[in-house]
Structures are given as C-alpha cells and as structure tokens.
PDB file of C-alpha atoms in Angstrom:
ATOM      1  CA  UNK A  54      27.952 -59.751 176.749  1.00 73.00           C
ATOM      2  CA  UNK A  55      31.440 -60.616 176.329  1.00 78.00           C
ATOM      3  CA  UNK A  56      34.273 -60.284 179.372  1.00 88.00           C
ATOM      4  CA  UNK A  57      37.579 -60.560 180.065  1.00 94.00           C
ATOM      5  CA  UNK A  58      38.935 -61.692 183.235  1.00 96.00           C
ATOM      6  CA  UNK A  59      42.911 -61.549 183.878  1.00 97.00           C
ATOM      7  CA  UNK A  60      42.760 -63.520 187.803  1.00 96.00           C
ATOM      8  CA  UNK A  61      46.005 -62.303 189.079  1.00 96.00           C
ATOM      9  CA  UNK A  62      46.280 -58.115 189.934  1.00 95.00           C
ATOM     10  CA  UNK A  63      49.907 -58.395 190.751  1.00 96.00           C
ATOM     11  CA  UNK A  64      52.282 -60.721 190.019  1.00 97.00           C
ATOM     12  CA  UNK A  65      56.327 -61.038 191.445  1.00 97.00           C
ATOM     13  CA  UNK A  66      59.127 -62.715 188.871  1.00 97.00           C
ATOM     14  CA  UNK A  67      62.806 -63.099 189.540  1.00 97.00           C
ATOM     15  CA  UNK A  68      64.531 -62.286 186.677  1.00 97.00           C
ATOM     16  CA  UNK A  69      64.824 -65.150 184.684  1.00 97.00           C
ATOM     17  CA  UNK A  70      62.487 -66.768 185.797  1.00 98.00           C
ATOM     18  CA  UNK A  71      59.743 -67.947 183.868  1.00 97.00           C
ATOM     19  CA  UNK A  72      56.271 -66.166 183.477  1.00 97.00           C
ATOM     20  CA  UNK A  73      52.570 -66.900 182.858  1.00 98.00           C
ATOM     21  CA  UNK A  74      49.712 -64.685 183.133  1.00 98.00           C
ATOM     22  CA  UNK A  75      46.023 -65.879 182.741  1.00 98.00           C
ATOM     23  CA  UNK A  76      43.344 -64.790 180.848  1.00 97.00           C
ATOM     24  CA  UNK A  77      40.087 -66.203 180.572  1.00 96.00           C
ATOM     25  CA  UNK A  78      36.985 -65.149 178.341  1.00 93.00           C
ATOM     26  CA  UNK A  79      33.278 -64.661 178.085  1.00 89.00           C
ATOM     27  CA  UNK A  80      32.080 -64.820 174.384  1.00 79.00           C
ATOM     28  CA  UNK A  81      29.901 -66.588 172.106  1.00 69.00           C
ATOM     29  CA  UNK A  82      31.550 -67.312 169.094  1.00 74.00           C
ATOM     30  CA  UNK A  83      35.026 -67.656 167.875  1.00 74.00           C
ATOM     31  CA  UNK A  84      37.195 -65.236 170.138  1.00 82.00           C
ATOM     32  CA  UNK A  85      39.632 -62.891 168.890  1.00 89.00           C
ATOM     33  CA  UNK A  86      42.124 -62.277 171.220  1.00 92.00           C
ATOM     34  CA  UNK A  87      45.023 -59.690 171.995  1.00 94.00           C
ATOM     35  CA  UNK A  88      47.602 -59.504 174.677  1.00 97.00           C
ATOM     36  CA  UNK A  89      48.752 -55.681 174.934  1.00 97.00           C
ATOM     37  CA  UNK A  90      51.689 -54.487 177.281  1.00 97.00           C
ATOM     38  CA  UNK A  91      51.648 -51.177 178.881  1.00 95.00           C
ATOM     39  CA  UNK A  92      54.928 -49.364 180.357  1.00 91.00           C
ATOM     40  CA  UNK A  93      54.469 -46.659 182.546  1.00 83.00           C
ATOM     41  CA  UNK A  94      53.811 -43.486 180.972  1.00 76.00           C
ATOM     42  CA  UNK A  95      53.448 -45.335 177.988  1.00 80.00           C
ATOM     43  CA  UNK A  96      50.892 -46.171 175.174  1.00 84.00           C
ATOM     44  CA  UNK A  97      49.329 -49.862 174.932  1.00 93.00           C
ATOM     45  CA  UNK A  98      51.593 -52.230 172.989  1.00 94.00           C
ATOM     46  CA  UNK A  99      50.496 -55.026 170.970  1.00 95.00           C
ATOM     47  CA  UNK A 100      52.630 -58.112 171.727  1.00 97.00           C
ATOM     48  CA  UNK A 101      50.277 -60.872 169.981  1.00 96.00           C
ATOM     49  CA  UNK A 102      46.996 -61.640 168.706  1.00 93.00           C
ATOM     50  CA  UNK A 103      44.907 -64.643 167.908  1.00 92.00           C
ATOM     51  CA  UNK A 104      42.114 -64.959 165.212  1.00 86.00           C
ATOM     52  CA  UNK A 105      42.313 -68.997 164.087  1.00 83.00           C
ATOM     53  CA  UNK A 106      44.661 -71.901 163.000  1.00 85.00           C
ATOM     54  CA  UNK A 107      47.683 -72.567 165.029  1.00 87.00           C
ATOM     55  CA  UNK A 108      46.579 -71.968 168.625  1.00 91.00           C
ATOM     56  CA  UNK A 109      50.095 -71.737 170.008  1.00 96.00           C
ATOM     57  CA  UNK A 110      50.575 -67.561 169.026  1.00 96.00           C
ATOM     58  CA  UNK A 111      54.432 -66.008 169.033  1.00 97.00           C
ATOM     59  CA  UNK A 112      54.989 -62.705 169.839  1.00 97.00           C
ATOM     60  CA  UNK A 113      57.653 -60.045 170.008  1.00 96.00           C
ATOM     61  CA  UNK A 114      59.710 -59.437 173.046  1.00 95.00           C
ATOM     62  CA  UNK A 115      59.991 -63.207 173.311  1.00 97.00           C
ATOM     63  CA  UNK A 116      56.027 -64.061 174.749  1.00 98.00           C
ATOM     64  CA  UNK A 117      53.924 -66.441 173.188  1.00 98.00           C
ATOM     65  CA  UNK A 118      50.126 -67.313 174.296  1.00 98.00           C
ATOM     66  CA  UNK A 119      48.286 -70.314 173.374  1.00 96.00           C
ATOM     67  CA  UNK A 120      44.234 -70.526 173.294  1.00 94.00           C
ATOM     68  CA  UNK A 121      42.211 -73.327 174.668  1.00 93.00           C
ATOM     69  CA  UNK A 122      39.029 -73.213 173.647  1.00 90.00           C
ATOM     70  CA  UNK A 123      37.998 -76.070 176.042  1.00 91.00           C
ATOM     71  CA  UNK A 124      39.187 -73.619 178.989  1.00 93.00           C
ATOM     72  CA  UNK A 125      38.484 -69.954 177.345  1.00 92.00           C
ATOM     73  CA  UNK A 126      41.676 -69.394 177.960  1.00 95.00           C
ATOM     74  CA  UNK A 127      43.873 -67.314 176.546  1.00 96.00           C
ATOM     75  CA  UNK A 128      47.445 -67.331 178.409  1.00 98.00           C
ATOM     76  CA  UNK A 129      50.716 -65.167 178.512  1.00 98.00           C
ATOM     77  CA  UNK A 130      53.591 -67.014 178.434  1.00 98.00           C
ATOM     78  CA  UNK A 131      57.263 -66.333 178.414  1.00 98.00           C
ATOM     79  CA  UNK A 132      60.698 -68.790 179.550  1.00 97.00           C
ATOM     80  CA  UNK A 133      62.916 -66.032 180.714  1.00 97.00           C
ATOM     81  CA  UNK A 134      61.790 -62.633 181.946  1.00 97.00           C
ATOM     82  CA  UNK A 135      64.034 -59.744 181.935  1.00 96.00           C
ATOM     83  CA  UNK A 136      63.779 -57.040 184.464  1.00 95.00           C
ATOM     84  CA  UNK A 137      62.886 -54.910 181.240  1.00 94.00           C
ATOM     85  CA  UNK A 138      59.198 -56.725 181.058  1.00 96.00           C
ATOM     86  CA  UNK A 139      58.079 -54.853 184.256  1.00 96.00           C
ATOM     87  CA  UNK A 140      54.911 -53.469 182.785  1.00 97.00           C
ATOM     88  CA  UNK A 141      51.332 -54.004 183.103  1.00 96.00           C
ATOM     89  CA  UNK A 142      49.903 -56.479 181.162  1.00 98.00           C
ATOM     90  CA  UNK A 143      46.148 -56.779 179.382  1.00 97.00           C
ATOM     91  CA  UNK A 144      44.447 -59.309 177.634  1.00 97.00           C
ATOM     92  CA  UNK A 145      41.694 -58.181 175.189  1.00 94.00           C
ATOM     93  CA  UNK A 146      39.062 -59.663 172.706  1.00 90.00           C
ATOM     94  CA  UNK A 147      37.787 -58.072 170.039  1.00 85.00           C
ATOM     95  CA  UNK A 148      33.823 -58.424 168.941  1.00 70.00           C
ATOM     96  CA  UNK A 149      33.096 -60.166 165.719  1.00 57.00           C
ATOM     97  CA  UNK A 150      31.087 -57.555 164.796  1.00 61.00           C
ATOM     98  CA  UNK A 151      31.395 -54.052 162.868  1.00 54.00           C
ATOM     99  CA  UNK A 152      33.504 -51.768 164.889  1.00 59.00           C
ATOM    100  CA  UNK A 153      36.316 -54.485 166.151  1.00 76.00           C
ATOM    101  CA  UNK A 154      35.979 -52.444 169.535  1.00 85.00           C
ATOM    102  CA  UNK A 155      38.081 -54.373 172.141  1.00 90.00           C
ATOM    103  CA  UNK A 156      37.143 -55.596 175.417  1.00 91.00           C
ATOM    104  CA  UNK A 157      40.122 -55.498 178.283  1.00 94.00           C
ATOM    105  CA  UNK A 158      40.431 -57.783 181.151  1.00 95.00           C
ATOM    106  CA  UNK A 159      41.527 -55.611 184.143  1.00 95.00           C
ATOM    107  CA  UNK A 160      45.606 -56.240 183.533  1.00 96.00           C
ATOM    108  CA  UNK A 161      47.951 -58.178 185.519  1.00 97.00           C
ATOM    109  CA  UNK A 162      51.338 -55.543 186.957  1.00 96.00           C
ATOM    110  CA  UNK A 163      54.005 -58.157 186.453  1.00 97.00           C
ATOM    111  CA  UNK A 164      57.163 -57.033 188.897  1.00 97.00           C
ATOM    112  CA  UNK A 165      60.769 -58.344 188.243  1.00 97.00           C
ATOM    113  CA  UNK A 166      63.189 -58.824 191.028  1.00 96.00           C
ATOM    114  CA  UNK A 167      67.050 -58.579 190.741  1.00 91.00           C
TER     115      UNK A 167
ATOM    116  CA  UNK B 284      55.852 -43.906 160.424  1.00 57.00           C
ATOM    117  CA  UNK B 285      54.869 -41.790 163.136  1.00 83.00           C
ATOM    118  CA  UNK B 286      52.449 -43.433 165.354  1.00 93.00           C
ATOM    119  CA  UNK B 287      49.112 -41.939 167.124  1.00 95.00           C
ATOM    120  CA  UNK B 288      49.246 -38.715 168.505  1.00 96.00           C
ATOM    121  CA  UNK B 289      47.535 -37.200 171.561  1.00 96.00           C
ATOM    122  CA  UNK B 290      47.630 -33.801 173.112  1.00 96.00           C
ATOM    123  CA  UNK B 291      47.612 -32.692 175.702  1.00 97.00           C
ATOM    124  CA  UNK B 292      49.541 -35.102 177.603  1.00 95.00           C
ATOM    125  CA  UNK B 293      48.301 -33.925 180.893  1.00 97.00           C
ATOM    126  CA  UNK B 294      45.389 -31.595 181.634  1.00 98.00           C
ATOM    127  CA  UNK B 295      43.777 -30.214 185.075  1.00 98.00           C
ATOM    128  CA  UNK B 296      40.697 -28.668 185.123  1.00 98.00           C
ATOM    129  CA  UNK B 297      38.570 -27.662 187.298  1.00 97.00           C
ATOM    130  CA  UNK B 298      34.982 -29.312 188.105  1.00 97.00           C
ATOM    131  CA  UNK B 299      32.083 -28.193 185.981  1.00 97.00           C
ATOM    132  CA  UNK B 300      34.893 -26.607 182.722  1.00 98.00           C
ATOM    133  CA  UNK B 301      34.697 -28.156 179.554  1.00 98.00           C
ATOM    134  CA  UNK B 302      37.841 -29.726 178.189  1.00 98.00           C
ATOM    135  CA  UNK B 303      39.047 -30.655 174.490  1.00 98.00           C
ATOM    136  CA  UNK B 304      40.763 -33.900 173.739  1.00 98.00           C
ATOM    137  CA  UNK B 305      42.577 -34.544 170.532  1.00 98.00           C
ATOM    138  CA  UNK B 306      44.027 -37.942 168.794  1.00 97.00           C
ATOM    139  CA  UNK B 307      46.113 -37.647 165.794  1.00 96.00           C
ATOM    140  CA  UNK B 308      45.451 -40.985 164.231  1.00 96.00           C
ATOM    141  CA  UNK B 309      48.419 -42.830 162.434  1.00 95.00           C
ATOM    142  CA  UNK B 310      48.080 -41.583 158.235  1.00 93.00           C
ATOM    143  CA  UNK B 311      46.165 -43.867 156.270  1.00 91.00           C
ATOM    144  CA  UNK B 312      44.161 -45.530 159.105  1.00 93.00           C
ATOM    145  CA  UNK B 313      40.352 -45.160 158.405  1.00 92.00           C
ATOM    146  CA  UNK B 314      39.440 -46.530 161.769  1.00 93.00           C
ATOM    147  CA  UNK B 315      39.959 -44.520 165.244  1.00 95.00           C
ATOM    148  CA  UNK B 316      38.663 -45.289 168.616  1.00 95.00           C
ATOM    149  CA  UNK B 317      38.332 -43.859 172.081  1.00 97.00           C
ATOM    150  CA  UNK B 318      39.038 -45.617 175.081  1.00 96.00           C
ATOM    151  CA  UNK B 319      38.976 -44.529 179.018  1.00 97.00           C
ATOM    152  CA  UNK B 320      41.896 -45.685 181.614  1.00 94.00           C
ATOM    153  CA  UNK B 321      40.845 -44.885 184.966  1.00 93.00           C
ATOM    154  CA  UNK B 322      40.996 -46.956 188.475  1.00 85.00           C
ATOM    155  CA  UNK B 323      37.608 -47.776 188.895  1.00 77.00           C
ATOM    156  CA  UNK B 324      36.878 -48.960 185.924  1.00 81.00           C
ATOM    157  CA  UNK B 325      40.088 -50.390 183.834  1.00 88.00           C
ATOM    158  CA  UNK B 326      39.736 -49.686 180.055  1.00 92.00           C
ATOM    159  CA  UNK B 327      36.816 -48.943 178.504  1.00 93.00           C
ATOM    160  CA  UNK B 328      35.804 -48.582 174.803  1.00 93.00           C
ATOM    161  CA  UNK B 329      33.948 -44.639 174.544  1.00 95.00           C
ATOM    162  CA  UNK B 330      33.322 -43.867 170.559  1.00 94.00           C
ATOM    163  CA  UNK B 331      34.341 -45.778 167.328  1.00 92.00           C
ATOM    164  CA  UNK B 332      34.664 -43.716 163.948  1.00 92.00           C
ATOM    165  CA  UNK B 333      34.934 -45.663 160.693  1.00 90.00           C
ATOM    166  CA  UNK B 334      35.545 -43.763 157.790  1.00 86.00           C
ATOM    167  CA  UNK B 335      32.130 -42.182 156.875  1.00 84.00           C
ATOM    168  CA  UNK B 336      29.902 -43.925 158.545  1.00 86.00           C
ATOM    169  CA  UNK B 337      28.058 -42.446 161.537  1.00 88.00           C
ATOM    170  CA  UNK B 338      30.357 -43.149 164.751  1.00 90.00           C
ATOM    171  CA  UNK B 339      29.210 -45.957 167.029  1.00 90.00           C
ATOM    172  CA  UNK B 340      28.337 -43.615 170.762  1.00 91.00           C
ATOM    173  CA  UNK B 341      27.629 -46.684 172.439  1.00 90.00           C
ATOM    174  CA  UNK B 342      30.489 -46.645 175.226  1.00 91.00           C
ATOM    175  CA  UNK B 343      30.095 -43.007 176.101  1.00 95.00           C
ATOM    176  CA  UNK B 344      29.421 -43.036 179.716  1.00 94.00           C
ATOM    177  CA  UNK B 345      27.174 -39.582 179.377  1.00 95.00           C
ATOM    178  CA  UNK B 346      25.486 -37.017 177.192  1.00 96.00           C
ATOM    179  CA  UNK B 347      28.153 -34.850 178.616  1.00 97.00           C
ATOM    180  CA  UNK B 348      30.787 -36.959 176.178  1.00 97.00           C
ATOM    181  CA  UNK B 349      30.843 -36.041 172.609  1.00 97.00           C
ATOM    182  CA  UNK B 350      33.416 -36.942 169.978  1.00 96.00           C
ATOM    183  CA  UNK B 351      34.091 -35.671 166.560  1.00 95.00           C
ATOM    184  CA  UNK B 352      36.201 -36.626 163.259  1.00 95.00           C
ATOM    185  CA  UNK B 353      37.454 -34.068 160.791  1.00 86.00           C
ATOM    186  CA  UNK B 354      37.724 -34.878 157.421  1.00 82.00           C
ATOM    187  CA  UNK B 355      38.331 -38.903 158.294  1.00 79.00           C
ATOM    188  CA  UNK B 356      41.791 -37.933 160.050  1.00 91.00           C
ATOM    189  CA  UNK B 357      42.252 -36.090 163.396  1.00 95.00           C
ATOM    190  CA  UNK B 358      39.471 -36.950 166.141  1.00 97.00           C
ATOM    191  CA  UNK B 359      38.234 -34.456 169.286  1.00 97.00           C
ATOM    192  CA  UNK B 360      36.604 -36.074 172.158  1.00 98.00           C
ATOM    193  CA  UNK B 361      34.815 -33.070 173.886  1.00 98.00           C
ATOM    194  CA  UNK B 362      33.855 -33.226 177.314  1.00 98.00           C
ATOM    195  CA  UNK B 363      31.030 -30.783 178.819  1.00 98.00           C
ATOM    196  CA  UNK B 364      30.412 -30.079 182.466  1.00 98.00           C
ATOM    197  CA  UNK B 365      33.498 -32.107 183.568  1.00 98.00           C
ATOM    198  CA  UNK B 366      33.089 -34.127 186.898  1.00 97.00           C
ATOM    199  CA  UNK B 367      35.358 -35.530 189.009  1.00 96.00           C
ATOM    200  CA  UNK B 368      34.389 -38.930 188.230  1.00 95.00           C
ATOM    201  CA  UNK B 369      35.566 -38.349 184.398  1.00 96.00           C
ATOM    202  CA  UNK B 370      39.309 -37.877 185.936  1.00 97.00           C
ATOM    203  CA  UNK B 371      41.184 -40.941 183.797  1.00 96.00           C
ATOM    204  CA  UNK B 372      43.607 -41.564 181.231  1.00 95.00           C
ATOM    205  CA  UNK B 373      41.879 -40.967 177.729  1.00 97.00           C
ATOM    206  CA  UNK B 374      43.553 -43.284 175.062  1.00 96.00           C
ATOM    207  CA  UNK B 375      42.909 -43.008 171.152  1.00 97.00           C
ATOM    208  CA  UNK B 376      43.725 -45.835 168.628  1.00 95.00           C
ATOM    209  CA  UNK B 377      43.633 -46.263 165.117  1.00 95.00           C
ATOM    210  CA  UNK B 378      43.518 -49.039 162.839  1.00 92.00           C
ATOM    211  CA  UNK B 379      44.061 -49.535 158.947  1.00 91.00           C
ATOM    212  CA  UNK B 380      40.336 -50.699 158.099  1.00 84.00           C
ATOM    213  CA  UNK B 381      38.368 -51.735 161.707  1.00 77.00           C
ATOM    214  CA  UNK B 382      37.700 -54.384 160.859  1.00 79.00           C
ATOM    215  CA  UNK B 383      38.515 -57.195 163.946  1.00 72.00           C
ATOM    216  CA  UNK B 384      41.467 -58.928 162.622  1.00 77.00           C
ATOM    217  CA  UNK B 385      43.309 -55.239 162.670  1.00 83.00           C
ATOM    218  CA  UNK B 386      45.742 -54.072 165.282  1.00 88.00           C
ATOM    219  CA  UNK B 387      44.776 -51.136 166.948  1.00 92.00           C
ATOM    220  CA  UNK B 388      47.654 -48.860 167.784  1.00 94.00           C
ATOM    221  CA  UNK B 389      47.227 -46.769 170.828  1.00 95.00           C
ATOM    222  CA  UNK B 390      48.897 -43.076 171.455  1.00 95.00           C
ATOM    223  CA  UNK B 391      50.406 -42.470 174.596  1.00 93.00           C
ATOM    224  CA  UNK B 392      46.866 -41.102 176.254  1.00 95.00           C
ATOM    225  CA  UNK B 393      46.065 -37.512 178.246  1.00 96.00           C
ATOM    226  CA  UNK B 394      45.448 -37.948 181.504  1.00 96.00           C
ATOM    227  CA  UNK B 395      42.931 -35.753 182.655  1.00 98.00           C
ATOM    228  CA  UNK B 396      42.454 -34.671 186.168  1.00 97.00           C
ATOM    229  CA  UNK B 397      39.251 -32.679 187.279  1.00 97.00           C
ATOM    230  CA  UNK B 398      39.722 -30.947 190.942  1.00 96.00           C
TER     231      UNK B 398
END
C-alpha cells in the first residue's frame, strides 16, 4: 500500500529565511504528488502538484518542489518565507487508479519568527 | 466561482446521537470525496462518489458511516450511533472529472465533537 511520510512535525523559520520541508513516498508506480497548505480554520490549499516531465514543480505563493525518483522524494521548497506562510503543511499522492483518492503524509506546522 | 461548501461548521453532539454532514461540491464537478482530520489519525480518505457510478466505501472506518449523493451534486455523510472516537474535522472535496491528474478542492470542513 502506498504512504506518505512528511519526517519533520514542527518546524521554526525566521522570516526570510529560507524553507524546506520533506516528503518521502511509498508507491509502486509513477507517483502523483501534491503539496497542500492548510491555515488555521481553513480549508486545504493546493500549492503544487506533480504528474511527469519537468521534475522541478512551481507553485503559487512562491514554493516550488522538485521529485527525485532515486530518493522518493518529493520536497517543499521556498527562498524567502514570510511570516504569512505559518500554516500546516501536507504532502499527498494520489493512486493511479479509478477514484484519484489521495493519500496524506501527517503535515509538517511550519512557524515563522519575527 | 464559489468554492466547496460545508455545513455545519461546528457541531457537538452527544455520544450514541446520529449526526448529518453536508458538502456542497463546487458546480460542475462530477467527482466529490470525503476525508477525516482528526489527531490520531491525520487525514484520511472515507467515501469517493463519481458521477453515477456506485461510490467507492472503502475508507469508511465503520458500518456506522454512510454517505449519500443527490442528484450528482450535494453529498451527506451520515453518521449513526456517534462515538467519541469519530470526534474530527470532516473535510469534503470535489474535483472536475476524478480522475488523478485533477485538483481536488477542499471546503473549509465541520468539526465534529461527540461528548
């Protein structure tokens, strides 16, 4: 069975700094993989997704991920984060089957400091 | 557009009642799904309706869960006998066609809590 696994439960940022949160995967075949955002209070946000080609994805709010299949890896990247990306963050692959249901890793809560 | 719909946003029942979910999915999507947010477990896929096609069951924790479609738009995910253990964050999504290169778009989720 396929599995998600996001290593880090809580990450700290200063603001400005820059950010990466892991994701690594359990699946058979070709992967497709999300990265959602979720605010508090708030719905799940897509922010990028990966299905083939170019394995270096951009997203909105300024993240970008790139997959390594070599690693099953699936990483959240971003240069500069603002104090706005305080959020909790989950990586997700969808089966290649009917039904697209997704699979979540157990999300990283990024925190920004001043 | 106007994105998915839940309601209610919060709910608190007490153990044993049976509660009423509902997921307005975003117009035109023919796909809608189900998910469960709670501590213990993270996120979980429940039920997965695709157009007319019978719904795919196979993440609902219990014969106590039970979901329904109505006329391929608005979605109830019932819940019998509620338990303590079923206290989460219920999220719906919808998709154009379900098929795995789709985005799902998630509503904002009722978080049920069962004293």
């Amino acid at each position: 069975a396929q599995s998600v696994t996001q290593p880090d439960i809580h990450i700290t940022v200063s603001e400005g700094a820059s950010l990466e949160l892991r994701c690594n995967y359990s699946y058979g075949a070709t992967p497709y993989l999300f990265w959602y955002v979720q605010s508090p209070g708030q719905g799940l946000q897509l922010l990028l997704k990966y299905f083939s080609g170019d394995t270096l994805v951009q997203g909105i709010k300024g993240f970008e991920a790139e997959f390594k299949r070599s690693q099953s890896s699936f990483n959240l990247r971003k240069p500069s984060v603002h104090w706005s990306d305080a959020a909790e963050y989950f990586c997700a692959v969808a089966i290649n089957n009917a039904g697209n249901m997704l699979t979540f890793g157990g999300g990283t809560r990024l925190m920004v400091k001043p | 557009g106007a994105g998915v719909s839940q309601s209610p946003s919060n709910k608190v029942t007490e153990k044993g009642k049976d509660v009423e979910l509902r997921c307005d999915p975003i117009s035109g999507h023919t796909a809608l799904y189900w998910y469960r947010q709670s501590l213990g477990q993270g996120l979980e896929f429940l039920i997965y309706f695709q157009g007319n096609s019978a719904p795919d069951k196979s993440g609902l924790p219990s014969d106590r869960f039970s979901a329904e479609r109505t006329g391929g738009s608005v979605s109830t995910l019932t819940i019998q006998r509620t338990q303590q253990e079923d206290s989460a964050v219920y999220l719906c999504a919808s998709s154009y066609s379900g098929t795995n290169t789709d985005t799902q778009y998630f509503g904002p989720g009722t978080r049920l809590t069962v004293l």
